Amino acid sequence: MSLQLSSWTCPLPLRNYPTVVMGHGSGGKMMSDLIQHLFAPLLKNDLLDQLGDSTVIGLSQIANGNSPSNLRLAFTTDSFVISPLIFPGGDIGELAVNGTVNDLAMSGAKPLFLSAGFILEEGLPMETLGRIAASVAAACRAANVQLVAGDTKVVNKGHGDGLYINTSGIGVISADINIAPNRAQVGDAIIVSGTMGDHGMAIMSVREGLEFETQIKSDTAPLNGLVEAMLAASPEIHCLRDATRGGLAAVLNELASASNVGIEFDERKIPVRQEVHAACEMLGLDPFYVANEGKLVAMVPAAESESVLAAMRAHPLGKEAARIGSVVEDHHGLVVARTAIGGSRVVDLPAGELLPRIC
Amino acid sequence: MKYIDEYRDEKVTRGLLDEIGRIVTREWKLMEVCGGQTHSILKSGLDQLLPPQIELIHGPGCPVCVTPLELIDKAIALAQRSNVIFVSYGDMLRVPGSERDLFSVRAAGGDVRIVYSPLDSLKIAKENPDKTIVFFGIGFETTAPANAMAVAQAKRQGIKNFAMLVSHVTVPPAISALLESPDVRVDGFLAAGHVCTIMGYWEYEPLVKKYNVPVVVTGFEPVDIVHGVLMCVKQLEEGRAEVENAYARSVRREGNEPAQAIINEVFEPCDRPWRGIGVIPQSGYKFREAYTYYDAEQRFPDIQTIATKESSLCISGQVLQGLKKPNQCPAFGKECTPQMPLGATMVSSEGACAAYYRYARFAKTALQDLTQKSNTVIPSEARNL
C-alpha cells in the first residue's frame, strides 16, 4: 500500500497540539498552520501579508515627510534570550519589540518597521507562544511600528530555553537631528528618564525565587514617544542611550569614553524605587549597575535642559525624569559619583555578571 | 529608605568627622577587619574624608579572599563531575583556581548553581535524587549558622545526596595572629559588626588585655564606620584599650546564642590555612564526628591530592595582612583586573583589591603615567588607579 502524500495531512490538526513539536519547524503543513493560525491572526498587516521571501517597501512609506535626498535610515538588530519568558511587568515578546524600538529611538530615529525571528524549543507550550505573539502584536501597536517580516525555527528539546526572539528594525531620522555617543560636550546636563534598576531586579526576584513584600515590575516600555517629545522641546540633544545591560553605570562609561569627556553625577539625585533599593541592599548590588528596559539617559546642552526635562515630565514615561549630573572638563573618560556622605568615587564598568555578595 | 538613609547622612557623618578632627593629636593606624567595611569605606569615599592622621588598613575579613587555593581547586574538581551539582554563593564563581574558575566549569557543561541560602541546596537535593549536591560552605561566623543549619536539616530529613565542602574561618584567631606578627603595626581594630552579632564580643576581651589594643565593634554604613573610628581614636588618645560597641542596634555582648548553638552542634574548631597568609591555629571550623557523613572531602576522597599553583605576581597575602595597599601591587589594574583576576582579593566585592579598583579615588598623575606608557587609549579596566 502506498501513501498518497499529496493528500496526506497530519491526523492531529495543529490547534490540538498543546506544545511545539519539531514538525512546526519543518517548512511543511504544520509550519504553515502555525503561521496561519497563530502568528498571522495576531500580527497581520498589509506588508506582512505579502508573504514573500522578503517584504518590499515603497520609499514613500519610509520618507515620513522627509525629502528623499535628506533621508537617513537607522537600522538595528537585537536578540532576546531572557528567562523566565514571562516575568512581572512583561514578557519576552514585549521586550523584543521595545528593545529594538528603543535602539532606533536612541539615534533620534522614528521607528517604522520590525522583523522578528522566533527560535522555538520543542515542547514549548502553544499557549505560551500564543500569549507571547499577542504581546508582540500589542507592543507593536503601542510603539506605532509594523512587523513586516518574520521567521520561525524549531530546535530540539534541550537546545534552547523555550523561546528566543531576534528583532531587527528600521527607522528614519529627520535632517535636523544629530545624536551620537561621541557628541557629549563639557557643560551638558545629564538627565535620566526615571527610576533605575526596575527590570533587572524584577527578573532577579523571580529567577532566584526571592520573595519581597511588594512585587517589583519590569519597566519595559517603548521610548520612541518620549524621545519624540524631547526632540520637540529641543532638537539640540547630543546623546541618548537606553540604560539596558550594565545599567546607568555602563551607559555613562560608554558615553564618557566615546566623547572623551569626564562625567560627574550625584548619587542622591538618581531616582530608585524604594523596593528596588531594598532588594539591591539585601543582595549587595548597586542599582546603577542593574538593567532597565524602559529608561534612557540624555546629554543635553545645559541651556536646553529645563525645557527638555519639562517635556519629559509631561510624558507618562518621563514623570520621574531628573537631572543627575554634568559633563565636565576633568578626568576624561571617567565617571565620578558624589556619594551620599559627600565623598566621591569612580564608577567603573561592571566586571561581568552581577554576583550577589556572600554576606 | 528607613534604617539605611540615616546611616548615610552627610550632616551626621560630617559631625562625627569634625569630632575626630578635634580630638586627634597624632597618627593612628586602624584596621577595619571586614571586607564589607572596606567596600563601604571606598564606595562612600570615606577614606578621603577622614583626617589625614587616620590611616585605615584593610583587614583579612573577606571570606572569598581567604579561602585557600587548594579548596577552590577541590571545588572545581567536584563541579566538573557529571554526578555532582555544585552549589555556591555567587561571588565564589569568579575566584581563580590554579587553572580555571567555577564560571568556566559551568561554561564547559558543569552544573554549577548560585543560591542565596545554603538551605536552597537541600531543595535542589530533593529535586535531583540521582545527583550529589555539594554546597561550598565558606565564610566567617556570619555564614556558619546557616551552613550548619543546612547540614543539621539534611541529617534530620534523611537527605543523603547532600555534602558540604567546608572552609569556615573565624575572626578572633586571625586578629591574634596579626597582633603576633612582627610586620603588622595596628593601633586599634574596628571589629566586624555582623560577626559579633552572631558571636558577641566577649571573645575580644582577653585579646584587648593581652595586646593592650582597643577593639570597637563597628557596623557597615558610613555613619557606623565613622562612629567606630571616633570611639577607637578616643580610646587611643585617652590611653585606654577596651572592647566597646559602636553597633549596639545589632550586637550584644553574648551574641546570638541559638546561632552559636547550631554552629557548635555541627562544627568544631580546627587549624585552617588562609589564602595568602598561611595556617592560623584554631582559626576555622570542621565537621564534628556526628556529621562527617556530610563532609564532601570524605565523600569524595580522591579530590585530596590536587597540586595547586598561585600566581607569582599576586601580593594578596600582604594586602590581606594590611602590609600593602592594593594599588601598591605591580599587577594592579594591569595583569590583574576584576575581569581577569590573579588573586581572590580582586574578585569579591568585599575584596580590598576589587574595592580599590572599583571605587578608588581617581588620581590624575597615575592616569597620565599610564597614558604615556601605553601610548594608546586607556582601556576602561586600567583607568581606576
XYZ file of C-alpha atoms in Angstrom:
744
model
C 0.000 0.000 0.000
C 1.398 3.379 -0.909
C 0.713 6.610 0.938
C -0.888 9.393 -1.078
C 1.478 12.148 0.007
C -0.306 14.913 -1.858
C -3.482 14.458 0.105
C -1.925 13.391 3.388
C -2.255 15.705 6.357
C -1.313 15.254 9.945
C -4.187 13.458 11.648
C -3.918 15.869 14.564
C -4.644 19.418 13.476
C -2.175 21.984 14.768
C -4.602 23.582 17.153
C -4.763 20.358 19.090
C -1.028 20.334 19.754
C -0.548 21.600 23.285
C 3.179 22.140 22.700
C 5.588 22.992 19.916
C 6.951 19.856 18.175
C 9.804 19.519 15.687
C 7.283 19.370 12.819
C 6.373 23.012 13.439
C 9.747 23.968 12.055
C 9.672 21.550 9.132
C 8.683 24.039 6.487
C 5.634 21.917 5.707
C 1.987 21.884 6.550
C 2.441 22.099 10.306
C 4.625 25.154 9.990
C 2.235 26.791 7.617
C -0.605 26.047 10.046
C 1.398 27.551 12.868
C 1.892 30.717 10.849
C -1.692 30.865 9.589
C -3.429 30.055 12.829
C -1.161 31.516 15.451
C 1.072 34.276 14.105
C -0.969 35.698 11.209
C -4.187 36.497 13.091
C -2.166 38.386 15.703
C 0.452 40.103 13.571
C -1.361 40.652 10.265
C -0.748 43.808 8.222
C -0.538 44.698 4.519
C 3.231 44.410 4.304
C 3.480 41.134 6.207
C 0.661 39.785 4.053
C 2.954 39.935 1.013
C 4.272 36.617 2.427
C 7.239 36.701 0.035
C 10.797 35.737 0.843
C 11.365 39.410 1.503
C 8.946 42.251 2.102
C 9.039 45.078 -0.433
C 8.512 48.569 0.960
C 7.914 51.691 -1.170
C 10.175 54.644 -0.424
C 7.146 56.838 0.149
C 6.261 54.599 3.101
C 9.633 55.337 4.667
C 10.088 59.002 3.872
C 7.851 60.100 6.727
C 7.592 63.607 5.276
C 11.330 63.984 4.604
C 12.607 64.666 1.108
C 14.414 61.531 -0.109
C 17.726 63.361 -0.515
C 17.861 64.157 3.232
C 16.592 60.782 4.267
C 18.751 58.902 6.766
C 17.871 55.409 7.847
C 18.580 53.840 11.212
C 18.880 50.048 11.215
C 19.458 47.802 14.211
C 19.127 44.248 15.475
C 18.883 42.649 18.898
C 18.321 39.152 20.266
C 16.338 38.267 23.350
C 17.148 35.213 25.424
C 15.547 36.065 28.738
C 14.480 33.540 31.352
C 11.751 33.363 32.551
C 9.819 34.115 29.343
C 7.026 35.789 31.263
C 8.026 37.988 34.177
C 6.395 40.609 36.398
C 5.610 43.613 34.203
C 6.120 41.989 30.787
C 7.314 39.095 28.679
C 9.940 38.295 26.080
C 7.631 39.371 23.220
C 7.070 42.856 24.517
C 10.736 43.120 25.432
C 11.831 42.113 21.917
C 9.729 44.843 20.319
C 10.564 47.544 22.849
C 14.276 46.723 22.825
C 14.632 47.266 19.105
C 12.262 50.252 19.048
C 14.374 51.830 21.782
C 17.653 51.155 19.989
C 16.242 53.003 16.980
C 14.832 55.820 19.082
C 18.233 56.370 20.763
C 19.647 57.532 17.444
C 16.796 60.033 17.196
C 15.034 57.883 14.607
C 11.315 57.368 14.267
C 10.996 53.545 14.309
C 8.854 52.242 11.434
C 9.372 48.562 10.619
C 10.487 45.487 12.525
C 11.300 41.913 11.659
C 11.061 39.085 14.170
C 12.761 35.683 14.171
C 11.355 33.148 16.608
C 13.503 30.203 17.685
C 11.214 27.765 19.465
C 12.287 24.859 21.614
C 10.417 21.620 21.106
C 7.946 21.263 23.972
C 7.182 24.981 24.393
C 3.502 25.195 25.404
C 1.475 26.524 22.481
C -0.440 28.671 24.933
C 2.805 30.411 25.958
C 3.750 31.018 22.336
C 0.296 32.448 21.628
C 0.488 34.714 24.612
C 3.906 35.992 23.606
C 2.926 36.501 19.958
C -0.106 38.502 21.166
C 2.220 40.525 23.300
C 4.476 41.233 20.282
C 1.411 42.482 18.418
C 0.294 44.688 21.299
C 3.799 46.121 21.746
C 3.970 46.963 18.010
C 0.672 48.818 18.270
C 1.807 50.661 21.379
C 5.075 51.714 19.747
C 3.327 52.503 16.459
C 5.593 50.251 14.388
C 4.762 47.495 11.888
C 6.155 43.991 11.991
C 6.803 43.348 8.313
C 8.973 40.214 8.178
C 9.227 37.085 10.279
C 10.832 33.687 10.608
C 10.247 30.601 12.728
C 12.612 27.752 13.558
C 12.238 24.864 15.971
C 15.191 23.338 17.840
C 15.334 20.010 19.691
C 14.360 19.893 23.333
C 17.322 20.887 25.440
C 18.822 23.060 22.676
C 17.007 26.265 23.593
C 15.431 27.908 26.587
C 11.798 27.722 25.469
C 11.878 30.644 23.091
C 14.423 33.065 21.692
C 13.439 36.087 19.633
C 15.574 38.208 17.352
C 14.170 41.511 16.150
C 15.612 43.935 13.624
C 14.243 47.389 12.955
C 14.352 50.285 10.535
C 13.605 53.900 11.334
C 14.095 57.291 9.726
C 15.946 60.281 11.128
C 14.928 63.876 10.427
C 17.548 66.115 8.873
C 17.870 68.473 11.874
C 18.772 65.724 14.366
C 22.325 64.741 15.191
C 22.519 62.359 18.124
C 25.605 60.185 18.644
C 27.594 58.721 21.553
C 30.594 60.937 20.750
C 28.697 64.238 20.895
C 28.642 64.861 24.661
C 30.154 68.262 25.408
C 31.562 69.831 28.536
C 28.718 71.572 30.339
C 25.984 69.241 29.083
C 23.338 68.309 31.595
C 22.871 64.573 32.205
C 19.245 63.519 32.521
C 17.700 60.131 33.333
C 14.081 59.471 32.389
C 13.050 57.685 35.582
C 13.810 55.116 38.258
C 16.848 52.877 37.770
C 17.139 49.116 38.213
C 13.479 48.038 37.971
C 13.838 45.486 35.170
C 16.941 43.730 36.479
C 15.553 43.377 39.986
C 12.168 42.175 38.669
C 13.930 39.406 36.748
C 16.244 38.559 39.619
C 13.361 38.361 42.072
C 11.534 35.715 40.020
C 14.603 33.897 38.747
C 16.099 33.447 42.166
C 12.802 32.884 43.934
C 13.310 35.854 46.219
C 10.155 36.909 47.912
C 9.823 40.596 48.555
C 6.810 42.152 50.239
C 5.885 44.092 47.118
C 6.344 42.787 43.616
C 8.953 44.603 41.561
C 7.838 45.031 37.961
C 9.946 45.339 34.828
C 9.871 48.804 33.296
C 9.828 47.520 29.694
C 8.361 50.271 27.502
C 8.834 51.812 24.042
C 10.706 55.077 24.419
C 10.117 56.483 20.921
C 7.175 58.593 22.080
C 9.216 60.078 24.910
C 12.129 60.790 22.557
C 9.742 62.489 20.126
C 8.511 64.751 22.927
C 12.112 65.529 23.965
C 13.172 66.354 20.404
C 10.127 68.587 20.009
C 11.339 70.503 23.078
C 14.908 70.693 21.769
C 16.435 69.158 18.643
C 19.841 70.001 20.175
C 20.037 66.803 22.274
C 23.607 65.468 21.983
C 23.408 61.871 23.222
C 20.671 59.376 24.018
C 21.135 55.874 25.397
C 18.753 53.349 26.856
C 20.274 52.047 30.060
C 19.859 48.305 29.490
C 22.501 45.704 30.416
C 25.120 47.175 32.725
C 22.621 49.855 33.753
C 23.329 53.523 34.184
C 26.992 52.899 35.035
C 27.683 51.183 31.700
C 25.950 53.914 29.679
C 27.790 56.744 31.413
C 31.139 54.977 30.969
C 30.485 54.350 27.280
C 29.498 57.952 26.675
C 32.471 59.294 28.652
C 34.817 57.132 26.563
C 33.161 57.801 23.197
C 33.061 61.572 23.726
C 36.357 61.685 25.650
C 34.848 63.776 28.433
C 34.514 63.428 32.193
C 31.181 62.725 33.834
C 30.099 63.681 37.316
C 26.814 62.749 38.935
C 25.240 62.903 42.356
C 24.145 59.515 43.739
C 21.378 61.141 45.721
C 19.704 62.585 42.626
C 19.183 59.229 40.930
C 15.602 58.055 41.208
C 15.434 54.499 42.587
C 12.252 52.813 43.758
C 12.242 52.015 47.433
C 11.630 48.295 46.835
C 14.416 48.130 44.234
C 16.752 49.923 46.611
C 15.856 47.488 49.400
C 16.341 44.423 47.181
C 19.707 45.748 45.991
C 20.812 46.389 49.574
C 19.872 42.840 50.504
C 21.830 41.314 47.658
C 24.781 43.697 47.846
C 24.098 45.072 44.366
C 24.346 48.636 43.169
C 21.189 49.900 41.388
C 23.391 51.857 38.961
C 24.594 48.553 37.521
C 21.181 46.920 37.243
C 19.413 46.696 33.857
C 16.494 48.827 32.726
C 14.283 48.230 29.691
C 12.309 51.450 29.545
C 14.661 54.186 30.729
C 17.025 56.473 28.884
C 19.958 58.710 29.650
C 20.289 62.009 27.765
C 23.122 64.504 27.386
C 21.588 67.889 26.693
C 23.131 71.397 26.428
C 22.609 72.985 29.848
C 20.586 75.846 28.370
C 18.080 73.374 26.937
C 17.917 71.087 29.940
C 14.949 72.698 31.685
C 12.719 72.601 28.610
C 13.731 69.008 27.838
C 13.059 67.999 31.456
C 9.664 69.705 31.396
C 8.746 67.865 28.179
C 9.865 64.570 29.710
C 7.914 65.067 32.913
C 4.777 65.790 30.880
C 5.102 62.366 29.208
C 3.851 59.236 31.036
C 7.253 57.530 30.690
C 9.232 60.518 31.944
C 7.313 61.602 35.041
C 10.258 60.936 37.326
C 12.897 62.360 34.994
C 15.764 64.005 36.861
C 18.950 65.869 36.127
C 21.638 63.815 37.825
C 24.898 65.485 36.843
C 27.036 67.179 34.229
C 29.690 66.575 31.634
C 32.958 68.034 32.960
C 36.365 69.066 31.692
C 38.343 66.920 34.192
C 39.127 63.215 34.205
C 38.342 62.409 30.571
C 36.790 59.007 30.086
C 35.974 58.615 33.779
C 32.662 58.653 35.600
C 32.808 60.036 39.138
C 29.918 59.885 41.602
C 29.348 62.226 44.543
C 28.329 59.940 47.383
C 25.592 60.377 49.958
C 28.055 61.363 52.676
C 29.755 63.918 50.439
C 32.696 61.797 49.270
C 33.463 60.792 45.729
C 34.206 57.564 43.920
C 34.890 56.319 40.427
C 32.003 54.377 38.913
C 33.511 51.854 36.530
C 32.016 49.471 34.010
C 30.605 46.340 35.619
C 33.083 43.417 35.520
C 30.643 40.841 34.179
C 27.672 39.013 35.563
C 26.272 40.710 38.680
C 27.048 38.429 41.605
C 25.282 38.703 44.912
C 27.602 39.072 47.868
C 28.139 36.253 50.287
C 27.147 38.139 53.431
C 14.994 54.188 52.806
C 14.407 53.731 56.523
C 17.290 52.257 58.565
C 19.649 52.986 55.680
C 19.428 56.682 54.850
C 20.017 57.845 58.410
C 23.303 55.906 58.404
C 24.415 57.520 55.153
C 23.611 61.063 56.201
C 26.087 63.722 55.185
C 25.450 66.002 58.177
C 25.776 63.240 60.756
C 28.923 61.947 59.060
C 30.362 65.441 58.924
C 29.626 65.961 62.638
C 31.446 62.749 63.601
C 34.367 63.552 61.293
C 34.685 67.006 62.891
C 34.723 65.393 66.326
C 37.543 63.050 65.255
C 39.421 66.065 63.866
C 39.066 67.854 67.222
C 40.448 65.037 69.383
C 43.146 63.529 67.192
C 46.709 64.608 68.127
C 48.873 62.137 66.221
C 48.840 59.461 63.535
C 46.868 56.270 64.190
C 46.571 53.118 62.122
C 43.210 51.423 62.448
C 42.308 48.141 60.830
C 38.757 47.538 59.654
C 38.600 43.780 59.884
C 35.790 43.061 57.481
C 35.756 43.335 53.706
C 32.200 44.643 53.861
C 33.538 47.632 55.765
C 36.355 48.152 53.240
C 33.760 48.119 50.489
C 31.583 50.663 52.268
C 34.547 52.951 53.038
C 35.613 53.114 49.401
C 32.099 53.176 47.996
C 31.157 56.188 50.108
C 34.521 57.892 49.647
C 35.021 57.929 53.426
C 38.754 57.293 53.055
C 39.158 60.775 51.564
C 37.081 62.496 54.241
C 38.866 61.230 57.368
C 41.505 63.491 58.937
C 44.926 62.769 57.397
C 46.252 61.405 60.711
C 43.886 58.422 60.497
C 45.045 55.631 58.233
C 42.632 52.794 57.609
C 44.269 49.443 56.989
C 42.147 46.846 55.270
C 41.924 43.582 57.143
C 41.625 39.933 56.161
C 37.869 39.721 56.651
C 36.798 38.760 53.161
C 35.678 35.114 53.183
C 36.089 34.777 49.440
C 39.634 36.129 49.549
C 40.992 33.921 52.302
C 39.557 30.632 51.036
C 42.675 28.622 50.170
C 43.504 27.931 46.545
C 43.575 24.215 47.301
C 39.924 24.341 48.288
C 38.952 26.318 45.180
C 40.683 23.648 43.103
C 38.789 20.947 45.001
C 35.546 22.809 44.353
C 36.392 22.980 40.656
C 37.250 19.272 40.557
C 33.915 18.415 42.193
C 31.922 20.751 39.959
C 33.346 19.045 36.864
C 31.838 15.693 37.812
C 28.738 14.708 35.909
C 27.128 13.194 39.009
C 27.531 16.406 41.055
C 25.505 19.583 41.220
C 27.822 22.171 42.735
C 26.084 24.931 44.660
C 27.720 28.120 45.866
C 27.307 31.709 46.990
C 27.580 33.908 43.902
C 30.912 35.611 44.320
C 32.876 32.355 44.613
C 32.277 31.597 40.947
C 34.817 34.081 39.628
C 37.605 33.249 42.063
C 40.525 31.855 40.081
C 41.758 28.375 40.923
C 45.130 27.108 39.722
C 43.858 26.774 36.168
C 40.262 27.896 35.909
C 37.282 29.224 37.859
C 33.820 27.852 38.524
C 32.348 30.010 35.771
C 34.421 28.229 33.160
C 33.423 24.881 34.642
C 29.810 25.950 34.151
C 30.555 27.068 30.592
C 32.101 23.658 29.879
C 28.865 21.951 30.930
C 29.305 21.528 34.674
C 26.156 22.002 36.740
C 27.128 24.967 38.941
C 24.336 26.913 40.632
C 24.170 30.080 42.703
C 21.999 30.247 45.810
C 21.393 32.892 48.435
C 20.841 30.449 51.253
C 22.507 27.069 51.802
C 19.059 25.699 52.678
C 18.169 26.079 48.987
C 20.679 23.338 48.218
C 18.556 20.883 50.207
C 15.668 21.688 47.887
C 17.931 21.005 44.906
C 18.960 17.716 46.559
C 15.344 16.598 46.874
C 14.635 17.519 43.256
C 17.695 15.632 41.961
C 17.849 12.323 43.831
C 20.282 10.809 41.285
C 22.927 13.544 41.824
C 25.062 14.523 44.793
C 24.609 18.161 45.729
C 27.795 19.735 47.061
C 27.484 23.128 48.734
C 30.568 25.321 49.051
C 30.407 26.175 52.755
C 32.671 29.152 53.096
C 32.597 32.254 55.239
C 33.179 33.602 58.713
C 30.990 33.170 61.775
C 28.294 35.052 59.841
C 27.504 32.299 57.337
C 28.361 29.450 59.701
C 24.939 29.218 61.412
C 23.045 28.943 58.105
C 25.555 26.457 56.715
C 25.382 24.402 59.914
C 21.599 24.566 59.784
C 21.595 23.142 56.237
C 23.688 20.181 57.381
C 21.598 19.608 60.517
C 18.393 19.761 58.437
C 19.821 17.298 55.899
C 20.513 14.868 58.718
C 17.109 15.349 60.316
C 15.304 14.923 56.997
C 17.444 11.965 55.987
C 18.753 13.679 52.835
C 21.685 11.521 51.764
C 22.671 13.102 48.441
C 23.968 16.286 50.046
C 27.504 17.186 51.124
C 29.377 20.352 52.027
C 32.873 21.430 51.115
C 33.761 23.372 54.242
C 36.227 26.226 54.518
C 34.968 28.123 57.510
C 37.220 30.644 59.203
C 36.880 32.643 62.404
C 37.908 36.191 63.228
C 39.459 36.317 66.725
C 42.336 33.871 65.960
C 43.166 35.927 62.863
C 43.354 39.127 64.904
C 45.665 37.365 67.383
C 47.835 36.159 64.518
C 48.070 39.686 63.101
C 48.993 41.085 66.512
C 51.673 38.411 66.946
C 53.204 39.204 63.559
C 56.270 41.486 63.835
C 55.438 43.206 60.498
C 51.940 44.270 61.348
C 51.519 47.504 63.270
C 47.912 48.280 64.016
C 46.933 50.705 66.794
C 43.288 49.679 67.005
C 40.682 47.400 65.438
C 37.208 48.002 64.096
C 35.674 44.565 64.679
C 33.118 43.223 62.209
C 29.608 44.014 63.414
C 27.885 41.062 61.784
C 30.379 38.528 63.155
C 29.770 39.991 66.616
C 26.004 39.856 66.054
C 26.395 36.078 65.998
C 29.325 35.543 68.378
C 29.059 38.544 70.704
C 32.182 40.457 71.670
C 33.285 38.753 74.875
C 35.856 36.849 72.778
C 37.814 40.061 72.283
C 38.132 40.909 75.953
C 41.185 38.660 76.581
C 42.800 39.946 73.348
C 42.442 43.556 74.399
C 44.072 42.790 77.759
C 46.878 40.702 76.293
C 47.883 43.080 73.500
C 46.695 46.373 75.005
C 44.893 47.354 71.820
C 41.399 48.851 71.533
C 38.678 46.933 69.694
C 35.464 48.702 68.692
C 32.583 46.629 67.336
C 31.595 48.515 64.193
C 28.777 48.364 61.638
C 28.854 48.769 57.889
C 27.182 52.007 56.883
C 29.373 55.121 56.596
C 27.943 56.663 59.784
C 28.553 53.380 61.642
C 32.152 53.282 60.483
C 32.940 56.910 61.353
C 31.318 56.285 64.737
C 33.604 53.251 65.226
C 36.656 55.259 64.190
C 35.730 58.046 66.616
C 35.344 55.639 69.554
C 38.618 53.927 68.680
C 40.548 57.215 68.341
C 39.065 58.422 71.620
C 40.364 55.320 73.405
C 43.793 55.716 71.824
C 44.019 59.413 72.660
C 42.949 58.712 76.249
C 45.394 55.800 76.544
C 42.658 53.224 77.048
C 42.353 49.771 75.481
C 38.891 48.279 75.849
C 36.235 46.461 73.894
C 33.499 48.932 73.015
C 30.316 48.506 70.998
C 29.520 51.074 68.305
C 26.909 48.791 66.725
C 24.526 48.369 69.640
C 21.465 48.237 67.384
C 22.591 44.767 66.326
C 25.217 43.427 68.747
C 25.001 42.198 72.361
C 27.968 41.031 74.425
C 26.749 37.419 74.379
C 25.760 37.423 70.721
C 23.053 35.221 69.241
C 23.028 32.104 71.394
C 20.783 29.856 69.266
C 23.018 30.620 66.257
C 26.112 29.699 68.288
C 24.388 26.505 69.406
C 23.772 25.293 65.867
C 27.382 26.063 64.902
C 28.593 24.049 67.885
C 26.273 21.184 67.133
C 27.679 20.671 63.621
C 31.200 22.118 63.671
C 34.243 22.177 65.930
C 37.331 24.435 65.787
C 40.340 23.346 63.752
C 43.520 24.800 62.242
C 42.834 26.428 58.882
C 45.024 27.712 56.074
C 44.150 31.263 54.940
C 44.891 32.115 51.339
C 47.905 34.407 51.164
C 48.540 34.215 54.929
C 49.118 30.590 55.877
C 47.824 28.281 58.575
C 46.375 30.023 61.638
C 45.864 27.702 64.630
C 42.253 27.028 65.651
C 41.009 29.601 63.140
C 38.273 27.622 61.410
C 35.595 25.003 61.631
C 35.431 21.383 60.554
C 32.656 18.828 60.866
C 32.114 17.166 64.219
C 32.303 13.364 64.221
C 28.497 13.013 64.137
C 28.283 14.956 60.886
C 31.298 13.738 58.895
C 28.934 11.900 56.552
C 28.223 15.334 55.053
C 31.880 16.260 54.596
C 32.487 16.486 50.829
C 36.217 15.840 51.338
C 35.394 12.492 52.915
C 32.608 11.653 50.487
C 34.970 12.250 47.558
C 38.360 11.177 48.974
C 40.058 11.302 45.557
C 39.948 15.130 45.452
C 42.566 15.236 48.219
C 45.630 15.187 46.015
C 45.396 18.216 43.787
C 48.568 20.201 43.096
C 47.962 23.966 43.318
C 49.762 26.891 41.777
C 49.476 30.525 42.945
C 50.154 33.461 40.629
C 53.718 34.699 41.082
C 52.628 38.338 40.643
C 49.796 38.464 43.160
C 50.543 40.041 46.556
C 47.123 39.355 48.059
C 48.716 37.867 51.179
C 50.374 41.164 52.020
C 47.187 43.042 51.183
C 45.165 40.789 53.477
C 47.569 41.427 56.345
C 47.404 45.163 55.807
C 51.099 45.310 54.858
C 50.423 46.736 51.405
C 47.655 48.680 49.742
C 46.134 47.108 46.619
C 47.435 49.868 44.341
C 50.993 49.118 45.515
C 50.833 45.821 43.637
C 52.658 45.944 40.303
C 49.908 43.876 38.687
C 47.046 46.059 39.997
C 44.845 47.247 37.141
C 47.239 45.744 34.601
C 47.626 41.972 34.632
C 45.037 41.826 37.397
C 41.532 43.272 36.989
C 38.061 42.131 38.086
C 37.648 40.741 34.551
C 40.896 38.742 34.745
C 41.726 38.423 38.440
C 45.035 36.920 39.547
C 44.019 36.737 43.170
C 40.829 36.404 45.123
C 41.112 39.908 46.588
C 40.330 41.251 43.105
C 37.188 39.164 42.822
C 34.768 39.539 45.662
C 33.024 42.849 46.091
C 34.424 42.600 49.623
C 37.985 42.065 48.435
C 40.246 45.044 49.053
C 41.695 45.000 45.522
C 38.271 44.871 43.899
C 37.042 47.659 46.161
C 40.089 49.796 45.259
C 39.683 49.003 41.611
C 36.027 49.878 41.594
C 35.911 52.863 43.845
C 39.368 54.209 44.481
C 39.822 57.880 44.066
C 40.846 58.923 40.643
C 44.445 60.188 40.613
C 45.415 62.382 37.700
C 49.121 61.624 37.776
C 48.708 57.861 37.797
C 46.344 58.157 34.874
C 48.767 60.303 32.895
C 51.623 57.894 33.600
C 49.586 55.093 32.237
C 48.560 57.006 29.109
C 52.170 57.870 28.345
C 53.435 54.360 28.950
C 50.845 52.590 26.873
C 50.639 55.380 24.285
C 47.118 54.267 23.482
C 43.643 54.937 24.669
C 43.365 53.751 28.259
C 41.236 50.637 28.460
C 38.437 51.052 30.923
C 39.797 48.313 33.164
C 43.066 50.155 33.655
C 41.635 53.547 34.341
C 40.976 53.484 38.052
C 44.359 53.949 39.550
